[in-house]
Rosetta silent file (secondary structure, phi, psi, omega in degrees, C-alpha in Angstrom):
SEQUENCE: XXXXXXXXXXXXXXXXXXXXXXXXXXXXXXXXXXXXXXXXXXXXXXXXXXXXXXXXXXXXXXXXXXXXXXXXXXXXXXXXXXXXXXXXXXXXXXXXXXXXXXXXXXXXXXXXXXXXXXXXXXXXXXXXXXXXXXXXXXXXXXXXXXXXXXXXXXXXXXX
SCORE:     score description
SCORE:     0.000 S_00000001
   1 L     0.000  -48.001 -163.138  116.203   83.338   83.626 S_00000001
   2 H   -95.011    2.399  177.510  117.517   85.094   86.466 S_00000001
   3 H   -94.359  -17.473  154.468  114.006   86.097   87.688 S_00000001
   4 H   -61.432  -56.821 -172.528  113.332   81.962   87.804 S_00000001
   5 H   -59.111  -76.199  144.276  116.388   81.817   89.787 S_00000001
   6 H    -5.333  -75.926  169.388  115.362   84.424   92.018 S_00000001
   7 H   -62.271  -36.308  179.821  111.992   82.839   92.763 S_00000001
   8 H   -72.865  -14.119  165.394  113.311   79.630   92.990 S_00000001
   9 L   -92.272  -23.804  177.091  115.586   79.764   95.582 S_00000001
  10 L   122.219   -5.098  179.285  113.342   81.141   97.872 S_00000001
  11 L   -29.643  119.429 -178.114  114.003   84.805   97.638 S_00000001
  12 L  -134.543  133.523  173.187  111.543   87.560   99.688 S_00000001
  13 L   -88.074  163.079 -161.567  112.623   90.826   98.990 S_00000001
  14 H   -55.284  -59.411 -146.362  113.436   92.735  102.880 S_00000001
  15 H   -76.849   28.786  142.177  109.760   94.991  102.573 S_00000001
  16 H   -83.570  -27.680  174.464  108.144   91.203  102.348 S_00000001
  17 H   -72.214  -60.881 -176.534  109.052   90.176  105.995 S_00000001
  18 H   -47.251  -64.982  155.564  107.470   93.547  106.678 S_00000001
  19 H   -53.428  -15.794  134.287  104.644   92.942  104.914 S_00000001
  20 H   -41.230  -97.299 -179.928  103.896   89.321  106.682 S_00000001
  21 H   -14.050  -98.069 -152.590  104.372   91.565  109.931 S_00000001
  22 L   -89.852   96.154 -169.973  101.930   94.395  109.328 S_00000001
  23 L   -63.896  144.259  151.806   98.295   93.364  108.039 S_00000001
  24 L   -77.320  165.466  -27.563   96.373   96.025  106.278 S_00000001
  25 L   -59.528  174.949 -172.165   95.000   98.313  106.724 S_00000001
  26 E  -123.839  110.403  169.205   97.368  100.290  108.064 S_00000001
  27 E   -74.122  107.909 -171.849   96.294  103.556  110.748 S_00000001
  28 E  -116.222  108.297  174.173   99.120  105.951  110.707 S_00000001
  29 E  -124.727  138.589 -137.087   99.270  108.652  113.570 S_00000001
  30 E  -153.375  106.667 -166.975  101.546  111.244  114.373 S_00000001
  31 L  -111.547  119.739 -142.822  101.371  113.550  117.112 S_00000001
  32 L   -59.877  168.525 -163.744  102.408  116.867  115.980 S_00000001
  33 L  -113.687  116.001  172.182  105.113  118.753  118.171 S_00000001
  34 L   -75.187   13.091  179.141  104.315  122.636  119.839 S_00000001
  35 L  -113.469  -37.448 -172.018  107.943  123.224  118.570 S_00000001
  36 L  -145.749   64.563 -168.132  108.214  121.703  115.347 S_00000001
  37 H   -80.803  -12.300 -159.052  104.495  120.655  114.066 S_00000001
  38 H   -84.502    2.478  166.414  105.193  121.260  110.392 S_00000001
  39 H   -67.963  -72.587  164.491  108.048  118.459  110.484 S_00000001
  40 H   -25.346  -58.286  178.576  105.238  116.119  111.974 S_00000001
  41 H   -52.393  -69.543 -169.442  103.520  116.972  109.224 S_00000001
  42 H   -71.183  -36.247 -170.890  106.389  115.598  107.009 S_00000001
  43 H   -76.994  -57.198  172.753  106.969  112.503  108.942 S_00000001
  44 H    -9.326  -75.445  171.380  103.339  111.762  108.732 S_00000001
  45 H   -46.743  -40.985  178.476  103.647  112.182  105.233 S_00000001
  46 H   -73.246  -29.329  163.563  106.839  110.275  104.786 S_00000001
  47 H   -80.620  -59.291 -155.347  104.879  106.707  106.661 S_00000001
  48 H   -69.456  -11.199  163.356  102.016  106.893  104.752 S_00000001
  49 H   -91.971  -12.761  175.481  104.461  106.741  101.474 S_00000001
  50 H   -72.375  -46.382 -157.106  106.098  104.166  103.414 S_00000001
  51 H   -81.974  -59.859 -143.901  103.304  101.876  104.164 S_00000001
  52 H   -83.478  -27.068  170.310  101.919  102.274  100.336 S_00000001
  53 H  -103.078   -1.358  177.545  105.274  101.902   98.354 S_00000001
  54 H  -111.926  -51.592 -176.200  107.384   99.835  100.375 S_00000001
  55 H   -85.194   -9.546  179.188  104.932   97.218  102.511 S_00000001
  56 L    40.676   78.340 -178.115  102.236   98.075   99.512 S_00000001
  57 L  -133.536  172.085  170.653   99.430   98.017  102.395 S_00000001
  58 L  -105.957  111.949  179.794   96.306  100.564  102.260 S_00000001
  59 E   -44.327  104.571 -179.411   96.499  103.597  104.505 S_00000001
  60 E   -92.551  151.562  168.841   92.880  104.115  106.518 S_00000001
  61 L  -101.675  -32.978  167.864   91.799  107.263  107.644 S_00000001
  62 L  -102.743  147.304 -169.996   89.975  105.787  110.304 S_00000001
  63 L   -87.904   17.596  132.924   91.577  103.568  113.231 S_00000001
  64 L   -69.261  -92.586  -78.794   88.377  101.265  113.590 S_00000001
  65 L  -134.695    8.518  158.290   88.790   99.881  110.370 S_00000001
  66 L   -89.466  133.903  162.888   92.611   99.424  110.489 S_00000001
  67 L  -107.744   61.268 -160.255   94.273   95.912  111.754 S_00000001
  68 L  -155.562  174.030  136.297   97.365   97.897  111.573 S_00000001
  69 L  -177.328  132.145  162.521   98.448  101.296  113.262 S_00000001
  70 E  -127.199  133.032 -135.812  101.995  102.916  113.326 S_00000001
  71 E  -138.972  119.474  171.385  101.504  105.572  116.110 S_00000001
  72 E  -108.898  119.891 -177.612  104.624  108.389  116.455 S_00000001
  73 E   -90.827   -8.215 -176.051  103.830  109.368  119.710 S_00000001
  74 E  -175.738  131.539 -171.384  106.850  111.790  119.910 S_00000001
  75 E  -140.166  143.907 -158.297  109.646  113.126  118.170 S_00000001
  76 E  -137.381  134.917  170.835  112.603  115.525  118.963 S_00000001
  77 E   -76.935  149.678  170.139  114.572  117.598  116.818 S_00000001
  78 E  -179.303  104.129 -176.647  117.653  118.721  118.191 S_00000001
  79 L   -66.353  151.341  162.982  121.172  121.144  116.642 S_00000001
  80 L  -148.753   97.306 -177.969  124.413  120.716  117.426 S_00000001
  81 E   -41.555 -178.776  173.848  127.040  122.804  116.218 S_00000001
  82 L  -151.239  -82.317 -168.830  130.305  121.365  114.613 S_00000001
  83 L   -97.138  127.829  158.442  131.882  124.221  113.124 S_00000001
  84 E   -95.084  177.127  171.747  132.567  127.559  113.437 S_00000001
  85 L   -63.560  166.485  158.172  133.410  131.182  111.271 S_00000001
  86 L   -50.433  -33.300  168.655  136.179  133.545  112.434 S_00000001
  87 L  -110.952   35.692  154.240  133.487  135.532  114.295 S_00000001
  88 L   101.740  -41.068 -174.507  132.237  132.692  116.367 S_00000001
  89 L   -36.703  140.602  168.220  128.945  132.276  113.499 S_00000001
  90 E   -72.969  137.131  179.180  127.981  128.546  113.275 S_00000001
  91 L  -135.148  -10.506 -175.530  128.994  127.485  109.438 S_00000001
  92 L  -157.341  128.966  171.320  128.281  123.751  110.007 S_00000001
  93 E  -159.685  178.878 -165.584  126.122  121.743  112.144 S_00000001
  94 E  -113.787  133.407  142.939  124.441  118.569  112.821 S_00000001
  95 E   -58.396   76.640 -176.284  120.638  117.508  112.716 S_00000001
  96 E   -59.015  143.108  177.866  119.813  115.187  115.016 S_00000001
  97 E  -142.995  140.397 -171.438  116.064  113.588  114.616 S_00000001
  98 E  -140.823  114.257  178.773  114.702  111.066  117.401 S_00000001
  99 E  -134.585  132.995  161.546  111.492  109.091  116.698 S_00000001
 100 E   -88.884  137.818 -176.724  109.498  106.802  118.746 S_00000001
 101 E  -114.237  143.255  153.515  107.639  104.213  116.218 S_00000001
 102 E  -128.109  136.845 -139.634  104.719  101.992  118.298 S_00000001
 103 L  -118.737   14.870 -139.141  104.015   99.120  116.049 S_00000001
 104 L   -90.075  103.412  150.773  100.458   98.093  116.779 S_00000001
 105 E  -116.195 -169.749 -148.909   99.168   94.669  115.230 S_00000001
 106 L   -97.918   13.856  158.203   96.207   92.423  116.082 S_00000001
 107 L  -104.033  -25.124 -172.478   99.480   89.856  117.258 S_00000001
 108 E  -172.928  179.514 -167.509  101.486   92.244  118.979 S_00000001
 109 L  -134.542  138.566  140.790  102.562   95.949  119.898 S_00000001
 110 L  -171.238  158.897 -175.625  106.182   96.841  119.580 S_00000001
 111 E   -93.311  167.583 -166.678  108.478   99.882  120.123 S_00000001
 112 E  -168.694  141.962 -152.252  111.263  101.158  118.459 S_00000001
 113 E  -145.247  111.918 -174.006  112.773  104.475  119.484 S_00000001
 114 E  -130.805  145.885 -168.705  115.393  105.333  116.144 S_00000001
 115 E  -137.526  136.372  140.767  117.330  108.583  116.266 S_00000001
 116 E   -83.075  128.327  146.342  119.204  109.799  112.641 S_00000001
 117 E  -106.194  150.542  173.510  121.395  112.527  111.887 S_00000001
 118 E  -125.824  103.283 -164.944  122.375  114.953  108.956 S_00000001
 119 E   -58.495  121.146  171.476  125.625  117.106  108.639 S_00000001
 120 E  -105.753  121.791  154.154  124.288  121.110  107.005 S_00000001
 121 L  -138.732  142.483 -123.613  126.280  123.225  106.350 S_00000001
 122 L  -131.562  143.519 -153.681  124.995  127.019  106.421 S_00000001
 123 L  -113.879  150.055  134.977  125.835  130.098  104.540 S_00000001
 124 L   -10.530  139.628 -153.796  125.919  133.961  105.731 S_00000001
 125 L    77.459  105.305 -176.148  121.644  134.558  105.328 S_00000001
 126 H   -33.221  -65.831  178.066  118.807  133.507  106.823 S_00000001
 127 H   -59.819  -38.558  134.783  116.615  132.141  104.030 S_00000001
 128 H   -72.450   -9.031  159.884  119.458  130.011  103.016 S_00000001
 129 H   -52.500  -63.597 -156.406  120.012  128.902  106.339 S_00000001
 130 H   -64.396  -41.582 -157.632  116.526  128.192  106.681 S_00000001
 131 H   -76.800  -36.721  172.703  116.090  126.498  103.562 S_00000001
 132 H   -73.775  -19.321 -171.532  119.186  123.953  104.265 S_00000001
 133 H   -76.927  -55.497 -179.926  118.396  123.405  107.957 S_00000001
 134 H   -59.086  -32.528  152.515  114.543  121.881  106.505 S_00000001
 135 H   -76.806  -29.481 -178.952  116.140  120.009  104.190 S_00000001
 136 H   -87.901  -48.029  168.745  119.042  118.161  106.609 S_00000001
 137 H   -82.776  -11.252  165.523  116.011  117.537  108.508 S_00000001
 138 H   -64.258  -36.450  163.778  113.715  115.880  105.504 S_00000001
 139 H   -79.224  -27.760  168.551  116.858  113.770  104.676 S_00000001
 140 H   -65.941  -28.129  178.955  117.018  112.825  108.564 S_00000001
 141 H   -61.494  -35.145 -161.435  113.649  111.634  108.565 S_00000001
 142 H   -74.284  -70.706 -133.146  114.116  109.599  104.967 S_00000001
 143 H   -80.498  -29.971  161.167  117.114  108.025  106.570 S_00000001
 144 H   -25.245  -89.759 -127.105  114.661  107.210  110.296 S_00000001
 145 H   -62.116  -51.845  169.006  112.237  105.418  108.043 S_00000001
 146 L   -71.343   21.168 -175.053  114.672  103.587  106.580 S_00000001
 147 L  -106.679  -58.726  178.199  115.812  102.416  109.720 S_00000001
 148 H   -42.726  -63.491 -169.365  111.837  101.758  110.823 S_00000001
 149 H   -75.673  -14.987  151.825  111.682   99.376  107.622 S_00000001
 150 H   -60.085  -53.882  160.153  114.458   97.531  108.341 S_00000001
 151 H   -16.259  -84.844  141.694  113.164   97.113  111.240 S_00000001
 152 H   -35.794  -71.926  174.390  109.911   95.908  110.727 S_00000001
 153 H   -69.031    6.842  179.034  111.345   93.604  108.313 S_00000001
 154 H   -88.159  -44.439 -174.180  113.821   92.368  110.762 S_00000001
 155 H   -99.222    0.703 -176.186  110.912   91.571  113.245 S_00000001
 156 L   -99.466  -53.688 -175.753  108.754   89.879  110.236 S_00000001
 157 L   -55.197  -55.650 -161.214  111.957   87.388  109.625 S_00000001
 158 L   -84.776   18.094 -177.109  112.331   86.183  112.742 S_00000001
 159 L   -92.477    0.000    0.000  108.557   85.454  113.001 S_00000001
């Protein structure tokens, strides 16, 4: 009953305007960082689960044979403390993440330049440091993309 209703009213779930937008296949490229490539490496990863479970398009490895491409041409990382310890040690800080998306389909090209942050907070130790700072950035990136797919389905609606 309520899946009649649903359909019947006219309902497109948000990743359908997205999918209207972006034709498959879809070329995804992502050009790694001398500062931070193994993040690249995660955002990479993190589109190409985008395009196949949310716009359900097929990822190409090669860019002839895409009529699609989402192209990061650059991305910035960036700390900021917020709090500190009694001896001046950083105990809390924020992860800023800044991504340019280019949008390229066989109707149009467009940019989108979305910057996320994630509040860490960091214990005495390295290795836990380390291990929470790569995580605060893996949740900034989740929370980009979902900013990208809004997007994208934002620019599919009003088409």
């Amino acid at each position: 009953m309520t899946a009649l209703i649903i359909t019947g009213c006219g309902y497109k779930p948000v990743a359908q305007y997205g999918r209207d937008l972006l034709p498959g296949p879809v070329y995804v490229d992502v050009r790694l960082s001398g500062v931070e490539p193994q993040n690249g490496v995660y955002l990479k990863d993190e589109i190409i689960r985008l395009v196949k479970n949310r716009f359900h398009k097929r990822v190409s490895l090669n860019k002839a044979e895409a009529l699609s491409q989402i192209v990061v041409p650059s991305y910035t990382i960036d700390y900021s403390a917020l709090t500190y310890d009694n001896n001046g040690y950083v105990t809390r800080y924020r992860v800023t993440v800044e991504i340019m998306f280019n949008l390229i389909t066989p109707k149009e090209k467009l940019n989108k330049q979305i910057s996320s942050t994630e509040d860490v907070s960091i214990q005495p130790g390295s290795l836990t440091s380390s291990v929470a700072r790569d995580a605060a950035i893996r949740v900034a990136i989740r929370k980009a993309m979902d900013q990208f797919v809004a997007y994208v389905a934002q620019k599919g609606y009003t088409k």
